[in-house]
Coordinates of C-alpha atoms and ligand atoms in Angstrom, one line a residue:
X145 CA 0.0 0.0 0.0
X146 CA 1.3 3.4 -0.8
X147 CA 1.8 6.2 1.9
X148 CA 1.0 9.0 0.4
X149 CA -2.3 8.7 -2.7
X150 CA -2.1 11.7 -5.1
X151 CA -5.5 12.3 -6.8
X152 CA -4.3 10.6 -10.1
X153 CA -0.9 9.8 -11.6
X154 CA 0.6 10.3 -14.9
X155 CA 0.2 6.8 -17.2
X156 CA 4.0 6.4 -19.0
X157 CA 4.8 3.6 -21.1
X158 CA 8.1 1.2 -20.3
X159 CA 11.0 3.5 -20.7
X160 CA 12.7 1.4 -23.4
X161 CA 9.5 1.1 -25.4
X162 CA 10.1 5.4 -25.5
X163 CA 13.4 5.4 -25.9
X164 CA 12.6 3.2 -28.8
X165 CA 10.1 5.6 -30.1
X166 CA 12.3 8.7 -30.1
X167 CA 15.6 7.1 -31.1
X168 CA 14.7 8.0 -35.0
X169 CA 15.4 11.7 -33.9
X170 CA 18.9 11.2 -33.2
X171 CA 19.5 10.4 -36.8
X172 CA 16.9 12.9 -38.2
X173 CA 16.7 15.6 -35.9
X174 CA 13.4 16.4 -36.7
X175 CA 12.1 17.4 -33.2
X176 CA 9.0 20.0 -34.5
X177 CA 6.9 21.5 -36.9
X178 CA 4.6 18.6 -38.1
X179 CA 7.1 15.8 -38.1
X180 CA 6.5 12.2 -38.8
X181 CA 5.8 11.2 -35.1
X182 CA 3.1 14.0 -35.0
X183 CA 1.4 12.9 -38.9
X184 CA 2.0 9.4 -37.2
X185 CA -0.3 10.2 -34.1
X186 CA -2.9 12.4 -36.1
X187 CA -3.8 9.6 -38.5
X188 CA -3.6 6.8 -35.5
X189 CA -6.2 9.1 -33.4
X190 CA -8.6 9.5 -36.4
X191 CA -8.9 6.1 -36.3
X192 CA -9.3 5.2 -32.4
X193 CA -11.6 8.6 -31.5
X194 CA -13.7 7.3 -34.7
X195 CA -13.4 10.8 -36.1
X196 CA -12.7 12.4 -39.4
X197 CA -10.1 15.2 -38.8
X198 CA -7.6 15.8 -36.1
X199 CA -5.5 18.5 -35.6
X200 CA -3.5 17.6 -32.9
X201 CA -1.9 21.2 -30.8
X202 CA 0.6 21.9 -27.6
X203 CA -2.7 21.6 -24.8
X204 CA -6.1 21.5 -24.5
X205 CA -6.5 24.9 -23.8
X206 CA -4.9 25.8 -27.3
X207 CA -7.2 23.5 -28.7
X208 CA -10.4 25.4 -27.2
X209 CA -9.0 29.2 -27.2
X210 CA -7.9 28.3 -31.3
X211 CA -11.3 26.9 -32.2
X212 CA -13.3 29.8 -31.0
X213 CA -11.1 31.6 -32.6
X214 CA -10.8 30.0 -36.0
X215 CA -14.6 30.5 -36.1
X216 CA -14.2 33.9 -35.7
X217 CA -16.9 34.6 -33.5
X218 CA -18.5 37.8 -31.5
X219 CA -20.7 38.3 -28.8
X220 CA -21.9 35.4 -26.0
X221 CA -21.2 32.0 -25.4
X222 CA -23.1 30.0 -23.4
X223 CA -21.5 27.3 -21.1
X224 CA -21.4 26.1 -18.1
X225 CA -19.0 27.5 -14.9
X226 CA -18.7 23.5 -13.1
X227 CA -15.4 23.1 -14.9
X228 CA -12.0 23.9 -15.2
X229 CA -10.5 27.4 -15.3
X230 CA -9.7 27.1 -18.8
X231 CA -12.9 26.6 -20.8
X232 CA -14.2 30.2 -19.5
X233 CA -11.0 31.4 -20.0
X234 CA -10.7 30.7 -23.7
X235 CA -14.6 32.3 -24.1
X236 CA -13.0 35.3 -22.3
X237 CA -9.8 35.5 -24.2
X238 CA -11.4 35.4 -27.3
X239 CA -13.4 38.5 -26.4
X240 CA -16.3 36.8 -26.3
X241 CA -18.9 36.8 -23.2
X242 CA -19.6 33.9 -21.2
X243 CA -22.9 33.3 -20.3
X244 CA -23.8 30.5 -17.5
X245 CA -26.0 27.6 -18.2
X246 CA -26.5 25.7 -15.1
X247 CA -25.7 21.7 -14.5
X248 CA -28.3 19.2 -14.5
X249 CA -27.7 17.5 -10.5
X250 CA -26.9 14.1 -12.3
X251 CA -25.0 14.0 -14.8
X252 CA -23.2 18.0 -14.0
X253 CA -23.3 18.4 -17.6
X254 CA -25.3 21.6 -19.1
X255 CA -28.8 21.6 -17.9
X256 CA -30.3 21.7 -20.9
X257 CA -33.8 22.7 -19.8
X258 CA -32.6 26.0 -18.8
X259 CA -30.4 26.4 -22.3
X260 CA -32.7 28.0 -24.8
X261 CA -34.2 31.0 -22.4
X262 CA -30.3 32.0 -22.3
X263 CA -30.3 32.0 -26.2
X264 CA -30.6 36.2 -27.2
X265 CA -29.7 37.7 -30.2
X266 CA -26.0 38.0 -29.3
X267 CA -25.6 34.4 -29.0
X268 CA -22.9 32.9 -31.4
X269 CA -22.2 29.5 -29.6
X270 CA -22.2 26.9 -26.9
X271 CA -19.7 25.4 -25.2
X272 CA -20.8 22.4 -23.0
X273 CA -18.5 20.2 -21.1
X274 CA -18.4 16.6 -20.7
X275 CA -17.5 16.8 -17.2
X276 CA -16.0 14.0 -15.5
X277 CA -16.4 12.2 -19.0
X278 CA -20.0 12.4 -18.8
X279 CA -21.9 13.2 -22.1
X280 CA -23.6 16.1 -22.6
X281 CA -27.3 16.0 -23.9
X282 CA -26.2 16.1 -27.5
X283 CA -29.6 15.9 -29.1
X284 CA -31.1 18.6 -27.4
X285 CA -28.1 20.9 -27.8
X286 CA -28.0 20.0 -31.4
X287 CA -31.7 20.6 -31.6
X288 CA -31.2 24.2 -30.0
X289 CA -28.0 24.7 -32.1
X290 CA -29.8 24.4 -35.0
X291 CA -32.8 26.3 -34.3
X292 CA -30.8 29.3 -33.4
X293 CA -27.9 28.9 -36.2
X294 CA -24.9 28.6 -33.4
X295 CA -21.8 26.9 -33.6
X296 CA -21.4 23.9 -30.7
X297 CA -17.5 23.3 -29.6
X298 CA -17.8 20.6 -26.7
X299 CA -15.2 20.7 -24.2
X300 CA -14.4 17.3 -24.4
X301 CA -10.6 17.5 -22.2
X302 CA -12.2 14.4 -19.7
X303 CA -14.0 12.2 -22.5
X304 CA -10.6 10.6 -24.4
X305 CA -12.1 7.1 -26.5
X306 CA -15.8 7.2 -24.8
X307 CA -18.2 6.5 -27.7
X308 CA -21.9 7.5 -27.4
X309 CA -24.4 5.4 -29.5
X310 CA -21.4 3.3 -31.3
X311 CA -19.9 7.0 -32.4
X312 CA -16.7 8.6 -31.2
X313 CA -17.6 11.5 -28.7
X314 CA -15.4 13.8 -31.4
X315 CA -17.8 13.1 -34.1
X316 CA -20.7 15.7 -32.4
X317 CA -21.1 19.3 -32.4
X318 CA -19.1 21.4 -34.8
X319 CA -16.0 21.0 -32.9
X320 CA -14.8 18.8 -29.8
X321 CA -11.7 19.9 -27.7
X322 CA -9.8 17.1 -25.9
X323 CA -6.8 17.6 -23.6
X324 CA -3.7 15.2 -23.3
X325 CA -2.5 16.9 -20.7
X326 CA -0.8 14.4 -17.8
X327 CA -3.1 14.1 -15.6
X328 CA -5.7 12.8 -18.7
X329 CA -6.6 9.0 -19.5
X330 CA -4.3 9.5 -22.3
X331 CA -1.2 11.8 -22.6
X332 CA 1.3 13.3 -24.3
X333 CA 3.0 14.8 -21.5
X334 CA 1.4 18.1 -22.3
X335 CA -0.9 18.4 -25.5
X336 CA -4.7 18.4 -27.1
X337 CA -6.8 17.8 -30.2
X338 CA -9.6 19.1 -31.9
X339 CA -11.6 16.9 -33.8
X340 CA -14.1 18.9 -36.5
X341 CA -15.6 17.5 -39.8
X342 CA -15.1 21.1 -41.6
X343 CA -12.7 21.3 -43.7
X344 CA -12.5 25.2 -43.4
X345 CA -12.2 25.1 -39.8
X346 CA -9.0 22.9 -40.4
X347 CA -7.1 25.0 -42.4
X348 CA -7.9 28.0 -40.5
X349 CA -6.9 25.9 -36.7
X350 CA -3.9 25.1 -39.0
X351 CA -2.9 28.4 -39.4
X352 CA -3.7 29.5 -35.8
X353 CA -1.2 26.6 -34.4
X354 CA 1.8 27.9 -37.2
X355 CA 1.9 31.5 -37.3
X356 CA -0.6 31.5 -40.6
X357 CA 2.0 30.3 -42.6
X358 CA 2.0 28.7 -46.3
X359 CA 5.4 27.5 -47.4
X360 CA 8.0 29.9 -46.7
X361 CA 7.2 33.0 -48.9
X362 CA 3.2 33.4 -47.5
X363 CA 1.7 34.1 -44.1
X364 CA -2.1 34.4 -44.7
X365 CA -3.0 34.4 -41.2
X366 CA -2.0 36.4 -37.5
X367 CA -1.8 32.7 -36.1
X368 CA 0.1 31.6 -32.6
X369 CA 2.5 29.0 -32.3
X370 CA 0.9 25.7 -30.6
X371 CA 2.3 23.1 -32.5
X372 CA 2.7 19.5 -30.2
X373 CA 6.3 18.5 -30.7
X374 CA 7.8 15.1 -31.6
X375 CA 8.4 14.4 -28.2
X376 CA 5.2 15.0 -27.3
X377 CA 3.7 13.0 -30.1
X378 CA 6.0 10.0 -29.2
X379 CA 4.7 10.1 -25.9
X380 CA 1.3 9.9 -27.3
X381 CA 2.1 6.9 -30.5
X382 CA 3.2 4.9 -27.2
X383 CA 0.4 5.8 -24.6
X384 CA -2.1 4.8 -27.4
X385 CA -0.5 1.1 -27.5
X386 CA -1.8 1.1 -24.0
X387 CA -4.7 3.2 -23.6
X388 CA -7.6 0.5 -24.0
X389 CA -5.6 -2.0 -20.9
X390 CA -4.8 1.4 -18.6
X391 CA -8.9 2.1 -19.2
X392 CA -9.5 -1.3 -18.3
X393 CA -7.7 -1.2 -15.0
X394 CA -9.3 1.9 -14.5
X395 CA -13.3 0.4 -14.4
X396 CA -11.7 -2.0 -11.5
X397 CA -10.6 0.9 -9.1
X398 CA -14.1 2.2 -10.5
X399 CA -15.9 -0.9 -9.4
X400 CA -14.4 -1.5 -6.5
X401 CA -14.9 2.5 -5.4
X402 CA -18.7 1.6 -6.6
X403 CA -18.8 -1.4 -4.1
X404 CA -17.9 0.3 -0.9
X405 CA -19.8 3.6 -1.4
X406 CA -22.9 3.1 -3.5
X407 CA -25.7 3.3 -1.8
X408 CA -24.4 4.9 1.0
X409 CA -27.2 7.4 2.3
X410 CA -26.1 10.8 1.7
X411 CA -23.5 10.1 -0.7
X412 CA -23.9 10.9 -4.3
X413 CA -22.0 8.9 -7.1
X414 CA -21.0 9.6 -10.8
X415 CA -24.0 8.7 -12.9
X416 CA -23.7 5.5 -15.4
X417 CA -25.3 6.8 -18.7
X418 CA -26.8 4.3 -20.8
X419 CA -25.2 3.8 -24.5
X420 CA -22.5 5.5 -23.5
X421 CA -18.8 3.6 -23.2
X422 CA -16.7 5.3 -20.6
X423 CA -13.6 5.7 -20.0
X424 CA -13.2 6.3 -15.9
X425 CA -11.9 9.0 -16.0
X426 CA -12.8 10.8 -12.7
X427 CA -14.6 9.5 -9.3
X428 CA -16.8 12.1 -8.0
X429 CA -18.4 11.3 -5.1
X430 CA -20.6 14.4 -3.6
X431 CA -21.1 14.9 0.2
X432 CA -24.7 15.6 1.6
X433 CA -23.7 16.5 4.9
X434 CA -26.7 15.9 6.7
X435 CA -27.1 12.6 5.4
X436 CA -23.8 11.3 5.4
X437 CA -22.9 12.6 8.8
X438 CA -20.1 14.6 7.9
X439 CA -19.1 17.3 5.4
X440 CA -16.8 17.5 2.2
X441 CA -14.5 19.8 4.2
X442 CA -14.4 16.9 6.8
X443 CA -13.6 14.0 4.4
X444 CA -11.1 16.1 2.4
X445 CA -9.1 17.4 5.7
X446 CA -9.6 13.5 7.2
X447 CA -8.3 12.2 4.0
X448 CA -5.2 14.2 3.9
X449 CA -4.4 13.7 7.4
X450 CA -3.7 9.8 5.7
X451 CA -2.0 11.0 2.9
X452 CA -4.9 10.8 0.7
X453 CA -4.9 13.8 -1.8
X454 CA -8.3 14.4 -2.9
X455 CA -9.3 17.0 -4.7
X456 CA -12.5 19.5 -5.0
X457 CA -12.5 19.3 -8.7
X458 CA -14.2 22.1 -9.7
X459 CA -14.4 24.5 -6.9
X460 CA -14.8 27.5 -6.8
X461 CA -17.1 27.6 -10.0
X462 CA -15.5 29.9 -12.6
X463 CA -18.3 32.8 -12.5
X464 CA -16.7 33.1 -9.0
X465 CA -13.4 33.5 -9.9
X466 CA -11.7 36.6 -8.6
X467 CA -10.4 37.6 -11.9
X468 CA -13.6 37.9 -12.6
X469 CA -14.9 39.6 -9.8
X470 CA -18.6 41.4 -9.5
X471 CA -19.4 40.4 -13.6
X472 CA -21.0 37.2 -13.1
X473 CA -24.1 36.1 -10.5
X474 CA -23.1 32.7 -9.1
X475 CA -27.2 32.7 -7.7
X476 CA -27.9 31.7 -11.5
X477 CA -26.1 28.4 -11.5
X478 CA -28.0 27.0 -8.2
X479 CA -27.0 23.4 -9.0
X480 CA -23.6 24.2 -10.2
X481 CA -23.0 26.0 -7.0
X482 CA -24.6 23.6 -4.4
X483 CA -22.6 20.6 -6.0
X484 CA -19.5 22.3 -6.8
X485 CA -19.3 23.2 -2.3
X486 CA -19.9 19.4 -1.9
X487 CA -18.0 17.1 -4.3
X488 CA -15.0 15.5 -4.1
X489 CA -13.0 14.0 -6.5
X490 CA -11.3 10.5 -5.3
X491 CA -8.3 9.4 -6.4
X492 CA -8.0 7.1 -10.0
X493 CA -5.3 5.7 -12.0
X494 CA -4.9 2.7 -13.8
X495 CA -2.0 1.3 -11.2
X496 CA -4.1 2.5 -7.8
X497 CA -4.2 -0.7 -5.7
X498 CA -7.2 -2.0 -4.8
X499 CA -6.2 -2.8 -1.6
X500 CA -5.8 1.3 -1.2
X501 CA -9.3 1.9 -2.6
X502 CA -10.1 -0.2 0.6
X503 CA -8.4 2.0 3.1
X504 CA -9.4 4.9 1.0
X505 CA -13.4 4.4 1.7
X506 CA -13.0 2.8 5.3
X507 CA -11.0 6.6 5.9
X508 CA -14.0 8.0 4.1
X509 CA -17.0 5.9 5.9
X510 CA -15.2 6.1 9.2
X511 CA -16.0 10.1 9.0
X512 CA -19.4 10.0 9.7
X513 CA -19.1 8.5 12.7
Ligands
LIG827 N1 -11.1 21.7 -20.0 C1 -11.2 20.9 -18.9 C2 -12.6 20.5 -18.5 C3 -10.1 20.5 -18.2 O1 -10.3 19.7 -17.1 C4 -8.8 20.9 -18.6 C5 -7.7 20.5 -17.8 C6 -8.7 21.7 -19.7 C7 -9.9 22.1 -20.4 C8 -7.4 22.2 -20.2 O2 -6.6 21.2 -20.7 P1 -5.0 21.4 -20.7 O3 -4.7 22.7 -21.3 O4 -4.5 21.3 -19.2 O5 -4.5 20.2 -21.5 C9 -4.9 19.6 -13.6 C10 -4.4 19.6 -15.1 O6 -3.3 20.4 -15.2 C11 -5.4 20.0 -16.1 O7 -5.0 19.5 -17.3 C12 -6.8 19.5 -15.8 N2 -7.8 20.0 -16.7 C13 -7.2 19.8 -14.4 C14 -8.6 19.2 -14.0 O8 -6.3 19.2 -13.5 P2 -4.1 20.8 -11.5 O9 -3.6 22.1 -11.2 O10 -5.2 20.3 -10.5 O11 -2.9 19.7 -11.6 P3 -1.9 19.2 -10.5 O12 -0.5 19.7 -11.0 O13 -2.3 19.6 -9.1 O14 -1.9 17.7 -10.7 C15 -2.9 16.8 -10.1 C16 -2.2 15.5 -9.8 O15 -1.8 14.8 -10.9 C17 -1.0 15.6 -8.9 O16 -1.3 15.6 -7.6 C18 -0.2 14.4 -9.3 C19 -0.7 14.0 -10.7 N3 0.4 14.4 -11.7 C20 0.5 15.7 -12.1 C21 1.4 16.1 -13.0 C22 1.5 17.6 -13.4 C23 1.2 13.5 -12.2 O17 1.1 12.3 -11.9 N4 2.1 13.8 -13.2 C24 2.2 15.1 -13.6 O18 3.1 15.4 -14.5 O19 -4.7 20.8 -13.0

């Protein structure tokens, strides 16, 4: 058993099996700028996401901020504020003005009952998350979407490989924005994707990631520089090998998580959505104090006091964030607020021992007590 239990930890293939994977860079020195490691990746992930186009970039936050911005869009976005700092953060660098959809108290995905009556005339697009790998209602916001001509870029950083209905979670809205980053089901040490079935969008994300450059006498485009290196793309080409054994590992820590503290009054587990293949990413549990007997502040401070690192992803919401300070009224995200002051995020990886899940939950059940 280990003595100290970090909320998750990094997945890294056998250190020959990388060392393999990078030694063609000491004879090509290629390390950059769409190499042969990054095409490599990009075609491999079209065909495990299940998705037509990838365009593969340095994070996941590149991948959202760059979208929005290859759509060159203006006025408000409507998303949700359970999530993590940088999918408000890329509406707001954009100049574009977040608007706050609240969660639905199951899945903590938008609530979309309350999406259209945010819809006004200065709506361009919706951002949902897939929180915790959950999926979004996809129908209704496709429905709404359509009604109201907006563009939909999921944030999709927590749903690597889940499928909904037989199809890649990539495959829906007009864009979906997945993170690598290390703490992810799949990384590439740092890096992100956006999958998108316009063509146009592409090109222009293309230029975004290189500077808007076309061979070396044209720059079309004001782009950035977010290109994933080869490094970075070899860390991915040999993650991938793994990915489908490191997600199976995970549903055991899942399951056994599941067996000590489901249906325990006052305790509120992830919900299992039908037609939907996961990929156990996160275990949320949420903390009714009066139920359970004790609060999230009390489990979180018991479990570090073991050496358990838990962690209250995603509190504070981001329309309380002190950057953005007296522009946003948390009172309009109810659910989002009341879940986001109970939940806890346990800790999940692939290796966790079981046997630690165990002294995980007894640490956990012992607090109501
Ligand atoms: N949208 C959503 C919904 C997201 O959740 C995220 C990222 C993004 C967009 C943006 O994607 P990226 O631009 O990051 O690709 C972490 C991650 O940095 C962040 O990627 C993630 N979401 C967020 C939920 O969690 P922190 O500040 O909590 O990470 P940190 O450094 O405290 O690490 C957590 C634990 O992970 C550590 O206790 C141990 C383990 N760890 C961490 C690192 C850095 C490792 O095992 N290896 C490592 O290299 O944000």
């Amino acid at each position: 058993m280990a003595d100290t239990i970090l909320v998750t930890r990094s997945s890294i293939p056998a250190m020959e099996e990388y060392i393999e994977e990078i030694a063609s860079m000491w004879e090509t020195h290629w390390l950059t700028n769409m190499g042969p490691k990054h095409k490599d990746l990009q075609q491999q992930l079209c065909g495990y996401l299940g998705v037509e186009n990838v365009e593969l970039l340095t994070n996941g936050h590149m991948a959202l901020e760059l979208t929005l911005q290859a759509m060159n869009l203006q006025g408000e976005v409507i998303t949700t504020p359970f999530t993590f700092a940088s999918t408000t953060h890329a509406i707001v660098r954009n100049g574009l003005t977040p608007v706050f959809c609240d969660i639905d108290p199951i899945t903590f995905t938008m609530d979309t009952d309350k999406l259209e009556k945010l819809v006004t005339d200065r709506t361009c697009a919706i951002m949902p998350v897939h929180v915790y790998g959950n999926v979004c209602n996809v129908e209704e916001i496709d429905r709404i979407a359509k009604k109201y001509n907006l563009k939909v870029i999921y944030d999709a950083a927590h749903t690597f490989g889940e499928t909904y209905q037989g199809k890649g979670i990539g495959s829906y809205g007009d864009a979906s924005c997945f993170s690598f980053h290390a703490t992810k089901v799949f990384n590439t040490i740092e890096g992100g994707a956006v999958c998108f079935t316009d063509k146009g969008l592409g090109e222009a994300l293309y230029d975004l990631k290189n500077f808007g450059i076309h061979g070396q006498e044209e720059v079309s485009a004001v782009g950035a520089n977010a290109k994933m290196n080869e490094f970075c793309a070899a860390m991915g080409l040999c993650n991938l090998r793994h990915v489908e054994e490191e997600i199976g590992k995970r549903k055991l820590v899942v399951e056994r998580y599941r067996e000590h503290l489901e249906n325990v009054p006052g305790i509120q587990l992830n919900a299992v959505q039908p037609e939907v293949k996961p990929n156990y990413a996160y275990f949320p549990a949420i903390f009714e104090e009066k139920q359970f007997g004790a609060s999230r502040e009390e489990v979180f401070t018991k479990l570090a006091e073991n050496g358990v690192s838990a962690r209250k992803y995603f509190y504070p919401l981001t329309n309380t964030f002190t950057a953005f300070h007296g522009q946003f009224d948390v009172n309009e995200t109810p659910t989002a607020l009341h879940i986001s002051k109970r939940v806890l995020t346990l800790p999940l990886y692939a290796d966790l021992e079981l046997e630690d899940v165990d002294r995980i939950c007894k640490i956990i059940l012992n607090c109501k007590n």
